């Protein structure tokens, strides 16, 4: 049994470290991330994968846990990138609300305000 754990640990290290030797210039993508194509998917993925990360962080870190953490970070990174893109978009929409309110453009404020509240409401509940 101990031999199996040593082999598992060694395999985990190879999975994590081997791709880094492939290129000094560019970080390789060697695991597939769970897609975050919408804001809702990104938030769902963050909740799910944050929970997985939290569970892996309990107790002592092992080479096997490190390999699992390495793999799940791809999904978290993709989710955070989508969230960042969505927040940038929210800033643009809110700016339209702001400008519309300055110019008493009721239609612009109404449509952009609704869009802003819908999307920001997914983040802040």
CSV table of N, CA, C and O in Angstrom, one decimal:
chain,number,residue,atom,x,y,z
A,1,UNK,N,0.8,-1.2,0.0
A,1,UNK,CA,0.0,0.0,0.0
A,1,UNK,C,0.9,1.3,0.0
A,1,UNK,O,0.6,2.2,-0.7
A,2,UNK,N,2.0,1.2,0.8
A,2,UNK,CA,2.8,2.4,0.9
A,2,UNK,C,3.5,2.6,-0.5
A,2,UNK,O,3.7,3.7,-0.9
A,3,UNK,N,3.8,1.5,-1.2
A,3,UNK,CA,4.5,1.6,-2.5
A,3,UNK,C,3.5,2.3,-3.5
A,3,UNK,O,3.9,3.1,-4.3
A,4,UNK,N,2.2,2.0,-3.4
A,4,UNK,CA,1.2,2.6,-4.3
A,4,UNK,C,1.1,4.1,-4.0
A,4,UNK,O,1.0,4.9,-4.9
A,5,UNK,N,1.1,4.5,-2.7
A,5,UNK,CA,1.1,5.9,-2.5
A,5,UNK,C,2.3,6.7,-2.9
A,5,UNK,O,2.2,7.8,-3.4
A,6,UNK,N,3.5,6.1,-2.9
A,6,UNK,CA,4.7,6.7,-3.4
A,6,UNK,C,4.6,6.8,-4.9
A,6,UNK,O,4.9,7.9,-5.5
A,7,UNK,N,4.1,5.8,-5.6
A,7,UNK,CA,3.9,5.9,-7.0
A,7,UNK,C,2.9,6.9,-7.4
A,7,UNK,O,3.1,7.7,-8.3
A,8,UNK,N,1.8,7.0,-6.6
A,8,UNK,CA,0.8,8.1,-6.9
A,8,UNK,C,1.3,9.4,-6.7
A,8,UNK,O,1.1,10.3,-7.5
A,9,UNK,N,2.1,9.6,-5.7
A,9,UNK,CA,2.7,10.9,-5.4
A,9,UNK,C,3.7,11.3,-6.5
A,9,UNK,O,3.7,12.4,-7.0
A,10,UNK,N,4.5,10.3,-7.0
A,10,UNK,CA,5.5,10.6,-8.0
A,10,UNK,C,4.7,10.9,-9.3
A,10,UNK,O,5.1,11.9,-10.0
A,11,UNK,N,3.7,10.2,-9.6
A,11,UNK,CA,2.9,10.5,-10.8
A,11,UNK,C,2.3,11.9,-10.7
A,11,UNK,O,2.2,12.6,-11.7
A,12,UNK,N,1.8,12.2,-9.6
A,12,UNK,CA,1.2,13.6,-9.4
A,12,UNK,C,2.2,14.7,-9.7
A,12,UNK,O,1.9,15.7,-10.3
A,13,UNK,N,3.4,14.5,-9.2
A,13,UNK,CA,4.5,15.4,-9.4
A,13,UNK,C,4.8,15.5,-10.9
A,13,UNK,O,5.0,16.6,-11.4
A,14,UNK,N,4.9,14.4,-11.6
A,14,UNK,CA,5.2,14.4,-13.0
A,14,UNK,C,4.1,15.2,-13.7
A,14,UNK,O,4.4,16.0,-14.6
A,15,UNK,N,2.8,14.9,-13.4
A,15,UNK,CA,1.7,15.6,-14.1
A,15,UNK,C,1.8,17.1,-13.9
A,15,UNK,O,1.5,17.9,-14.8
A,16,UNK,N,2.2,17.6,-12.7
A,16,UNK,CA,2.3,19.0,-12.4
A,16,UNK,C,3.6,19.6,-13.0
A,16,UNK,O,3.6,20.6,-13.6
A,17,UNK,N,4.7,18.9,-12.9
A,17,UNK,CA,6.0,19.5,-13.2
A,17,UNK,C,6.4,19.3,-14.7
A,17,UNK,O,7.0,20.2,-15.3
A,18,UNK,N,6.1,18.2,-15.3
A,18,UNK,CA,6.6,17.9,-16.6
A,18,UNK,C,6.3,18.9,-17.6
A,18,UNK,O,7.1,19.3,-18.4
A,19,UNK,N,5.0,19.4,-17.7
A,19,UNK,CA,4.7,20.4,-18.7
A,19,UNK,C,5.5,21.7,-18.6
A,19,UNK,O,5.7,22.4,-19.6
A,20,UNK,N,6.0,22.0,-17.4
A,20,UNK,CA,6.7,23.3,-17.2
A,20,UNK,C,8.1,23.2,-17.9
A,20,UNK,O,8.7,24.3,-18.2
A,21,UNK,N,8.6,22.0,-18.2
A,21,UNK,CA,9.8,21.9,-18.9
A,21,UNK,C,9.7,22.0,-20.4
A,21,UNK,O,10.6,22.2,-21.1
A,22,UNK,N,8.5,22.0,-20.9
A,22,UNK,CA,8.2,22.0,-22.3
A,22,UNK,C,8.6,23.4,-22.9
A,22,UNK,O,9.1,23.4,-24.0
A,23,UNK,N,8.4,24.5,-22.2
A,23,UNK,CA,8.7,25.8,-22.7
A,23,UNK,C,9.0,26.7,-21.6
A,23,UNK,O,8.3,26.8,-20.7
A,24,UNK,N,10.1,27.5,-21.8
A,24,UNK,CA,10.4,28.5,-20.8
A,24,UNK,C,9.7,29.8,-21.0
A,24,UNK,O,9.5,30.6,-20.1
A,25,UNK,N,9.2,30.0,-22.3
A,25,UNK,CA,8.6,31.3,-22.6
A,25,UNK,C,7.1,31.3,-22.3
A,25,UNK,O,6.6,32.4,-22.0
A,26,UNK,N,6.4,30.3,-22.4
A,26,UNK,CA,5.0,30.3,-22.4
A,26,UNK,C,4.4,29.2,-21.4
A,26,UNK,O,4.9,28.1,-21.4
A,27,UNK,N,3.5,29.6,-20.6
A,27,UNK,CA,2.8,28.6,-19.7
A,27,UNK,C,1.9,27.7,-20.5
A,27,UNK,O,1.0,28.2,-21.2
A,28,UNK,N,2.1,26.4,-20.5
A,28,UNK,CA,1.3,25.5,-21.3
A,28,UNK,C,-0.1,25.3,-20.7
A,28,UNK,O,-0.3,25.3,-19.5
A,29,UNK,N,-1.0,25.1,-21.6
A,29,UNK,CA,-2.3,24.7,-21.2
A,29,UNK,C,-2.4,23.1,-21.3
A,29,UNK,O,-2.5,22.6,-22.4
A,30,UNK,N,-2.3,22.5,-20.2
A,30,UNK,CA,-2.3,21.0,-20.2
A,30,UNK,C,-3.5,20.4,-19.5
A,30,UNK,O,-3.6,19.2,-19.5
A,31,UNK,N,-4.4,21.2,-19.1
A,31,UNK,CA,-5.7,20.7,-18.5
A,31,UNK,C,-6.8,21.5,-19.1
A,31,UNK,O,-6.7,22.7,-19.4
A,32,UNK,N,-7.9,20.9,-19.4
A,32,UNK,CA,-9.1,21.6,-19.9
A,32,UNK,C,-9.9,22.2,-18.7
A,32,UNK,O,-10.1,21.5,-17.7
A,33,UNK,N,-10.2,23.4,-18.9
A,33,UNK,CA,-11.1,24.1,-17.9
A,33,UNK,C,-12.5,23.9,-18.2
A,33,UNK,O,-12.9,23.7,-19.4
A,34,UNK,N,-13.3,23.8,-17.2
A,34,UNK,CA,-14.8,23.8,-17.4
A,34,UNK,C,-15.1,25.2,-17.9
A,34,UNK,O,-14.7,26.2,-17.3
A,35,UNK,N,-15.9,25.3,-18.9
A,35,UNK,CA,-16.2,26.5,-19.6
A,35,UNK,C,-17.1,27.5,-18.7
A,35,UNK,O,-17.9,27.0,-18.0
A,36,UNK,N,-16.8,28.7,-18.9
A,36,UNK,CA,-17.5,29.8,-18.3
A,36,UNK,C,-17.9,30.8,-19.4
A,36,UNK,O,-17.3,31.8,-19.6
A,37,UNK,N,-18.9,30.4,-20.1
A,37,UNK,CA,-19.3,31.2,-21.3
A,37,UNK,C,-20.3,32.3,-20.9
A,37,UNK,O,-20.5,33.3,-21.6
A,38,UNK,N,-21.0,32.2,-19.8
A,38,UNK,CA,-21.9,33.2,-19.3
A,38,UNK,C,-21.5,33.6,-17.9
A,38,UNK,O,-20.8,32.9,-17.2
A,39,UNK,N,-22.0,34.7,-17.4
A,39,UNK,CA,-21.8,35.1,-16.1
A,39,UNK,C,-22.3,34.1,-15.1
A,39,UNK,O,-21.6,33.8,-14.1
A,40,UNK,N,-23.5,33.5,-15.3
A,40,UNK,CA,-24.0,32.5,-14.4
A,40,UNK,C,-23.1,31.3,-14.4
A,40,UNK,O,-22.9,30.8,-13.3
A,41,UNK,N,-22.6,30.8,-15.5
A,41,UNK,CA,-21.7,29.7,-15.5
A,41,UNK,C,-20.5,30.0,-14.7
A,41,UNK,O,-20.0,29.1,-13.9
A,42,UNK,N,-19.9,31.2,-14.9
A,42,UNK,CA,-18.7,31.6,-14.2
A,42,UNK,C,-19.0,31.6,-12.7
A,42,UNK,O,-18.1,31.0,-11.9
A,43,UNK,N,-20.1,32.1,-12.2
A,43,UNK,CA,-20.4,32.1,-10.8
A,43,UNK,C,-20.6,30.7,-10.2
A,43,UNK,O,-20.1,30.4,-9.2
A,44,UNK,N,-21.3,29.9,-11.0
A,44,UNK,CA,-21.6,28.5,-10.6
A,44,UNK,C,-20.2,27.8,-10.5
A,44,UNK,O,-20.0,27.0,-9.5
A,45,UNK,N,-19.4,27.9,-11.5
A,45,UNK,CA,-18.1,27.3,-11.5
A,45,UNK,C,-17.2,27.7,-10.3
A,45,UNK,O,-16.5,26.9,-9.7
A,46,UNK,N,-17.3,29.0,-10.0
A,46,UNK,CA,-16.5,29.5,-8.9
A,46,UNK,C,-17.0,28.9,-7.6
A,46,UNK,O,-16.2,28.5,-6.7
A,47,UNK,N,-18.3,28.8,-7.4
A,47,UNK,CA,-18.9,28.2,-6.2
A,47,UNK,C,-18.4,26.8,-6.1
A,47,UNK,O,-17.9,26.3,-5.0
A,48,UNK,N,-18.6,26.0,-7.1
A,48,UNK,CA,-18.3,24.6,-7.1
A,48,UNK,C,-16.8,24.4,-6.9
A,48,UNK,O,-16.4,23.5,-6.1
A,49,UNK,N,-15.9,25.1,-7.7
A,49,UNK,CA,-14.5,24.8,-7.6
A,49,UNK,C,-13.8,25.5,-6.4
A,49,UNK,O,-12.8,25.0,-5.9
A,50,UNK,N,-14.4,26.6,-5.9
A,50,UNK,CA,-13.9,27.1,-4.6
A,50,UNK,C,-14.1,26.1,-3.5
A,50,UNK,O,-13.3,25.9,-2.6
A,51,UNK,N,-15.3,25.4,-3.5
A,51,UNK,CA,-15.6,24.4,-2.5
A,51,UNK,C,-14.6,23.2,-2.6
A,51,UNK,O,-14.1,22.8,-1.6
A,52,UNK,N,-14.3,22.8,-3.9
A,52,UNK,CA,-13.3,21.7,-4.1
A,52,UNK,C,-11.9,22.2,-3.5
A,52,UNK,O,-11.2,21.4,-2.9
A,53,UNK,N,-11.5,23.4,-3.9
A,53,UNK,CA,-10.2,23.9,-3.4
A,53,UNK,C,-10.2,23.9,-1.9
A,53,UNK,O,-9.2,23.5,-1.3
A,54,UNK,N,-11.3,24.4,-1.3
A,54,UNK,CA,-11.3,24.5,0.2
A,54,UNK,C,-11.2,23.1,0.8
A,54,UNK,O,-10.5,22.9,1.8
A,55,UNK,N,-11.9,22.1,0.2
A,55,UNK,CA,-11.7,20.7,0.7
A,55,UNK,C,-10.3,20.2,0.6
A,55,UNK,O,-9.8,19.6,1.5
A,56,UNK,N,-9.7,20.5,-0.5
A,56,UNK,CA,-8.3,20.1,-0.7
A,56,UNK,C,-7.3,20.7,0.2
A,56,UNK,O,-6.3,20.2,0.6
A,57,UNK,N,-7.6,22.0,0.6
A,57,UNK,CA,-6.7,22.7,1.5
A,57,UNK,C,-6.8,22.2,2.9
A,57,UNK,O,-5.9,22.6,3.7
A,58,UNK,N,-7.8,21.5,3.3
A,58,UNK,CA,-7.9,21.0,4.7
A,58,UNK,C,-6.8,19.9,4.9
A,58,UNK,O,-6.6,19.1,4.0
A,59,UNK,N,-6.2,20.0,6.0
A,59,UNK,CA,-5.2,19.0,6.3
A,59,UNK,C,-3.9,19.3,5.6
A,59,UNK,O,-3.7,20.4,5.1
A,60,UNK,N,-3.1,18.3,5.6
A,60,UNK,CA,-1.7,18.4,5.0
A,60,UNK,C,-1.8,18.4,3.4
A,60,UNK,O,-2.6,17.6,2.9
A,61,UNK,N,-1.1,19.2,2.8
A,61,UNK,CA,-1.0,19.2,1.3
A,61,UNK,C,-0.1,18.0,0.9
A,61,UNK,O,1.0,17.9,1.5
A,62,UNK,N,-0.5,17.3,0.0
A,62,UNK,CA,0.3,16.1,-0.5
A,62,UNK,C,0.5,16.4,-2.0
A,62,UNK,O,-0.1,17.2,-2.6
A,63,UNK,N,1.5,15.7,-2.6
A,63,UNK,CA,1.6,15.8,-4.1
A,63,UNK,C,0.4,15.5,-4.9
A,63,UNK,O,0.1,16.2,-5.8
A,64,UNK,N,-0.4,14.6,-4.4
A,64,UNK,CA,-1.7,14.3,-5.1
A,64,UNK,C,-2.6,15.4,-5.0
A,64,UNK,O,-3.3,15.8,-6.0
A,65,UNK,N,-2.8,16.0,-3.8
A,65,UNK,CA,-3.6,17.2,-3.6
A,65,UNK,C,-3.1,18.3,-4.5
A,65,UNK,O,-3.9,19.1,-5.1
A,66,UNK,N,-1.8,18.5,-4.6
A,66,UNK,CA,-1.2,19.6,-5.4
A,66,UNK,C,-1.6,19.4,-6.8
A,66,UNK,O,-1.9,20.4,-7.5
A,67,UNK,N,-1.6,18.2,-7.3
A,67,UNK,CA,-1.9,17.9,-8.7
A,67,UNK,C,-3.4,18.3,-8.9
A,67,UNK,O,-3.8,18.9,-10.0
A,68,UNK,N,-4.3,17.9,-8.0
A,68,UNK,CA,-5.7,18.2,-8.1
A,68,UNK,C,-5.9,19.7,-8.1
A,68,UNK,O,-6.8,20.2,-8.8
A,69,UNK,N,-5.2,20.4,-7.2
A,69,UNK,CA,-5.3,21.9,-7.1
A,69,UNK,C,-4.9,22.5,-8.4
A,69,UNK,O,-5.6,23.4,-8.9
A,70,UNK,N,-3.8,22.0,-8.9
A,70,UNK,CA,-3.3,22.6,-10.2
A,70,UNK,C,-4.3,22.4,-11.3
A,70,UNK,O,-4.6,23.4,-12.0
A,71,UNK,N,-5.0,21.3,-11.3
A,71,UNK,CA,-5.9,21.0,-12.4
A,71,UNK,C,-7.2,21.9,-12.2
A,71,UNK,O,-7.7,22.5,-13.2
A,72,UNK,N,-7.7,22.1,-11.0
A,72,UNK,CA,-8.9,22.8,-10.8
A,72,UNK,C,-8.7,24.3,-11.0
A,72,UNK,O,-9.6,25.1,-11.2
A,73,UNK,N,-7.5,24.8,-10.8
A,73,UNK,CA,-7.2,26.2,-11.0
A,73,UNK,C,-7.5,26.7,-12.4
A,73,UNK,O,-7.8,27.9,-12.7
A,74,UNK,N,-7.4,25.8,-13.4
A,74,UNK,CA,-7.8,26.2,-14.8
A,74,UNK,C,-9.2,26.7,-14.9
A,74,UNK,O,-9.5,27.7,-15.5
A,75,UNK,N,-10.1,26.0,-14.2
A,75,UNK,CA,-11.5,26.3,-14.3
A,75,UNK,C,-11.7,27.6,-13.5
A,75,UNK,O,-12.5,28.5,-13.9
A,76,UNK,N,-11.1,27.8,-12.3
A,76,UNK,CA,-11.2,29.0,-11.6
A,76,UNK,C,-10.7,30.2,-12.3
A,76,UNK,O,-11.3,31.3,-12.3
A,77,UNK,N,-9.6,30.0,-13.0
A,77,UNK,CA,-9.0,31.1,-13.8
A,77,UNK,C,-9.9,31.5,-14.9
A,77,UNK,O,-10.1,32.7,-15.1
A,78,UNK,N,-10.5,30.6,-15.6
A,78,UNK,CA,-11.5,30.9,-16.7
A,78,UNK,C,-12.7,31.6,-16.1
A,78,UNK,O,-13.2,32.6,-16.7
A,79,UNK,N,-13.2,31.1,-15.0
A,79,UNK,CA,-14.4,31.8,-14.3
A,79,UNK,C,-14.1,33.2,-13.9
A,79,UNK,O,-14.9,34.1,-14.1
A,80,UNK,N,-12.9,33.4,-13.4
A,80,UNK,CA,-12.5,34.8,-12.9
A,80,UNK,C,-12.3,35.7,-14.1
A,80,UNK,O,-12.7,36.9,-14.1
A,81,UNK,N,-11.8,35.2,-15.2
A,81,UNK,CA,-11.7,36.0,-16.4
A,81,UNK,C,-13.0,36.4,-17.0
A,81,UNK,O,-13.2,37.6,-17.3
A,82,UNK,N,-14.0,35.5,-17.0
A,82,UNK,CA,-15.3,35.8,-17.4
A,82,UNK,C,-16.0,36.9,-16.5
A,82,UNK,O,-16.6,37.8,-16.9
A,83,UNK,N,-15.8,36.7,-15.2
A,83,UNK,CA,-16.3,37.6,-14.2
A,83,UNK,C,-15.7,39.0,-14.4
A,83,UNK,O,-16.4,40.0,-14.4
A,84,UNK,N,-14.4,39.1,-14.7
A,84,UNK,CA,-13.7,40.3,-15.0
A,84,UNK,C,-14.3,41.0,-16.2
A,84,UNK,O,-14.5,42.2,-16.2
A,85,UNK,N,-14.5,40.2,-17.3
A,85,UNK,CA,-15.1,40.7,-18.5
A,85,UNK,C,-16.5,41.3,-18.2
A,85,UNK,O,-16.8,42.3,-18.7
A,86,UNK,N,-17.2,40.5,-17.4
A,86,UNK,CA,-18.6,41.0,-17.1
A,86,UNK,C,-18.6,42.2,-16.3
A,86,UNK,O,-19.5,43.1,-16.5
A,87,UNK,N,-17.7,42.4,-15.4
A,87,UNK,CA,-17.6,43.6,-14.5
A,87,UNK,C,-17.2,44.8,-15.4
A,87,UNK,O,-17.8,45.9,-15.3
A,88,UNK,N,-16.3,44.6,-16.3
A,88,UNK,CA,-16.0,45.6,-17.3
A,88,UNK,C,-17.2,46.1,-18.1
A,88,UNK,O,-17.4,47.3,-18.3
A,89,UNK,N,-18.0,45.1,-18.5
A,89,UNK,CA,-19.2,45.4,-19.3
A,89,UNK,C,-20.2,46.1,-18.4
A,89,UNK,O,-20.9,47.1,-18.8
A,90,UNK,N,-20.3,45.7,-17.1
A,90,UNK,CA,-21.2,46.4,-16.2
A,90,UNK,C,-20.8,47.9,-16.0
A,90,UNK,O,-21.7,48.7,-15.9
A,91,UNK,N,-19.5,48.1,-15.9
A,91,UNK,CA,-19.0,49.5,-15.8
A,91,UNK,C,-19.5,50.3,-17.0
A,91,UNK,O,-19.9,51.5,-16.8
A,92,UNK,N,-19.4,49.7,-18.2
A,92,UNK,CA,-19.8,50.5,-19.4
A,92,UNK,C,-21.3,50.8,-19.4
A,92,UNK,O,-21.7,51.9,-19.7
A,93,UNK,N,-22.1,49.8,-19.0
A,93,UNK,CA,-23.6,49.9,-18.9
A,93,UNK,C,-23.9,51.0,-17.8
A,93,UNK,O,-24.8,51.8,-18.1
A,94,UNK,N,-23.3,50.9,-16.7
A,94,UNK,CA,-23.5,51.9,-15.6
A,94,UNK,C,-23.2,53.3,-16.1
A,94,UNK,O,-23.9,54.3,-15.8
A,95,UNK,N,-22.1,53.4,-16.8
A,95,UNK,CA,-21.7,54.7,-17.4
A,95,UNK,C,-22.8,55.3,-18.3
A,95,UNK,O,-23.1,56.5,-18.3
A,96,UNK,N,-23.4,54.4,-19.1
A,96,UNK,CA,-24.6,54.8,-19.9
A,96,UNK,C,-25.7,55.3,-19.1
A,96,UNK,O,-26.4,56.2,-19.4
A,97,UNK,N,-26.0,54.6,-17.9
A,97,UNK,CA,-27.0,55.1,-17.0
A,97,UNK,C,-26.6,56.5,-16.5
A,97,UNK,O,-27.5,57.4,-16.4
A,98,UNK,N,-25.4,56.6,-16.1
A,98,UNK,CA,-24.9,57.9,-15.6
A,98,UNK,C,-25.1,59.0,-16.6
A,98,UNK,O,-25.7,60.1,-16.3
A,99,UNK,N,-24.6,58.8,-17.8
A,99,UNK,CA,-24.7,59.8,-18.9
A,99,UNK,C,-26.2,60.1,-19.2
A,99,UNK,O,-26.6,61.3,-19.4
A,100,UNK,N,-27.0,59.1,-19.3
A,100,UNK,CA,-28.4,59.2,-19.6
A,100,UNK,C,-29.1,60.1,-18.5
A,100,UNK,O,-29.9,60.9,-18.8
A,101,UNK,N,-28.7,59.9,-17.2
A,101,UNK,CA,-29.3,60.7,-16.2
A,101,UNK,C,-28.9,62.1,-16.3
A,101,UNK,O,-29.7,63.0,-16.0
A,102,UNK,N,-27.7,62.4,-16.7
A,102,UNK,CA,-27.2,63.8,-16.9
A,102,UNK,C,-28.0,64.5,-17.9
A,102,UNK,O,-28.3,65.7,-17.8
A,103,UNK,N,-28.4,63.8,-19.0
A,103,UNK,CA,-29.1,64.4,-20.1
A,103,UNK,C,-30.6,64.2,-20.1
A,103,UNK,O,-31.3,64.4,-21.1
A,104,UNK,N,-31.1,63.7,-19.0
A,104,UNK,CA,-32.5,63.4,-18.8
A,104,UNK,C,-33.1,62.5,-19.9
A,104,UNK,O,-34.2,62.7,-20.4
A,105,UNK,N,-32.2,61.5,-20.3
A,105,UNK,CA,-32.6,60.6,-21.4
A,105,UNK,C,-33.3,59.4,-20.7
A,105,UNK,O,-32.7,58.4,-20.3
A,106,UNK,N,-34.6,59.5,-20.5
A,106,UNK,CA,-35.4,58.5,-19.7
A,106,UNK,C,-35.3,57.1,-20.3
A,106,UNK,O,-35.2,56.1,-19.6
A,107,UNK,N,-35.4,57.0,-21.6
A,107,UNK,CA,-35.3,55.7,-22.3
A,107,UNK,C,-34.0,55.0,-22.1
A,107,UNK,O,-33.9,53.8,-21.8
A,108,UNK,N,-32.9,55.8,-22.2
A,108,UNK,CA,-31.6,55.2,-22.0
A,108,UNK,C,-31.4,54.8,-20.6
A,108,UNK,O,-30.8,53.7,-20.4
A,109,UNK,N,-31.8,55.6,-19.6
A,109,UNK,CA,-31.7,55.2,-18.2
A,109,UNK,C,-32.5,53.9,-17.9
A,109,UNK,O,-32.0,53.0,-17.3
A,110,UNK,N,-33.7,53.9,-18.4
A,110,UNK,CA,-34.6,52.8,-18.2
A,110,UNK,C,-34.0,51.5,-18.7
A,110,UNK,O,-33.9,50.5,-18.0
A,111,UNK,N,-33.6,51.5,-20.0
A,111,UNK,CA,-33.1,50.2,-20.6
A,111,UNK,C,-31.7,49.8,-20.0
A,111,UNK,O,-31.5,48.6,-19.7
A,112,UNK,N,-30.8,50.8,-19.9
A,112,UNK,CA,-29.5,50.4,-19.3
A,112,UNK,C,-29.5,50.1,-17.8
A,112,UNK,O,-28.8,49.3,-17.3
A,113,UNK,N,-30.4,50.9,-17.1
A,113,UNK,CA,-30.6,50.6,-15.7
A,113,UNK,C,-31.1,49.2,-15.4
A,113,UNK,O,-30.6,48.5,-14.6
A,114,UNK,N,-32.0,48.8,-16.3
A,114,UNK,CA,-32.6,47.4,-16.1
A,114,UNK,C,-31.5,46.4,-16.4
A,114,UNK,O,-31.3,45.4,-15.7
A,115,UNK,N,-30.7,46.6,-17.5
A,115,UNK,CA,-29.6,45.7,-17.9
A,115,UNK,C,-28.6,45.6,-16.7
A,115,UNK,O,-28.1,44.5,-16.4
A,116,UNK,N,-28.2,46.8,-16.2
A,116,UNK,CA,-27.2,46.8,-15.1
A,116,UNK,C,-27.7,46.0,-13.9
A,116,UNK,O,-27.0,45.2,-13.3
A,117,UNK,N,-29.0,46.3,-13.5
A,117,UNK,CA,-29.5,45.6,-12.3
A,117,UNK,C,-29.6,44.1,-12.5
A,117,UNK,O,-29.3,43.4,-11.5
A,118,UNK,N,-30.0,43.7,-13.7
A,118,UNK,CA,-30.1,42.2,-13.9
A,118,UNK,C,-28.8,41.6,-13.7
A,118,UNK,O,-28.6,40.5,-13.1
A,119,UNK,N,-27.7,42.1,-14.4
A,119,UNK,CA,-26.4,41.5,-14.4
A,119,UNK,C,-25.7,41.7,-13.0
A,119,UNK,O,-25.1,40.7,-12.5
A,120,UNK,N,-25.8,42.8,-12.5
A,120,UNK,CA,-25.1,43.1,-11.2
A,120,UNK,C,-25.8,42.2,-10.1
A,120,UNK,O,-25.2,41.8,-9.1
A,121,UNK,N,-27.1,42.0,-10.2
A,121,UNK,CA,-27.8,41.2,-9.3
A,121,UNK,C,-27.4,39.8,-9.2
A,121,UNK,O,-27.6,39.1,-8.2
A,122,UNK,N,-26.8,39.3,-10.3
A,122,UNK,CA,-26.2,37.9,-10.3
A,122,UNK,C,-25.0,37.8,-9.4
A,122,UNK,O,-24.6,36.8,-8.9
A,123,UNK,N,-24.3,39.0,-9.3
A,123,UNK,CA,-23.0,39.0,-8.5
A,123,UNK,C,-23.3,39.4,-7.0
A,123,UNK,O,-22.8,38.8,-6.1
A,124,UNK,N,-24.2,40.4,-6.9
A,124,UNK,CA,-24.5,40.9,-5.5
A,124,UNK,C,-26.0,40.6,-5.3
A,124,UNK,O,-26.8,41.1,-5.9
A,125,UNK,N,-26.2,39.7,-4.3
A,125,UNK,CA,-27.6,39.3,-4.0
A,125,UNK,C,-27.9,39.7,-2.6
A,125,UNK,O,-27.1,39.8,-1.8
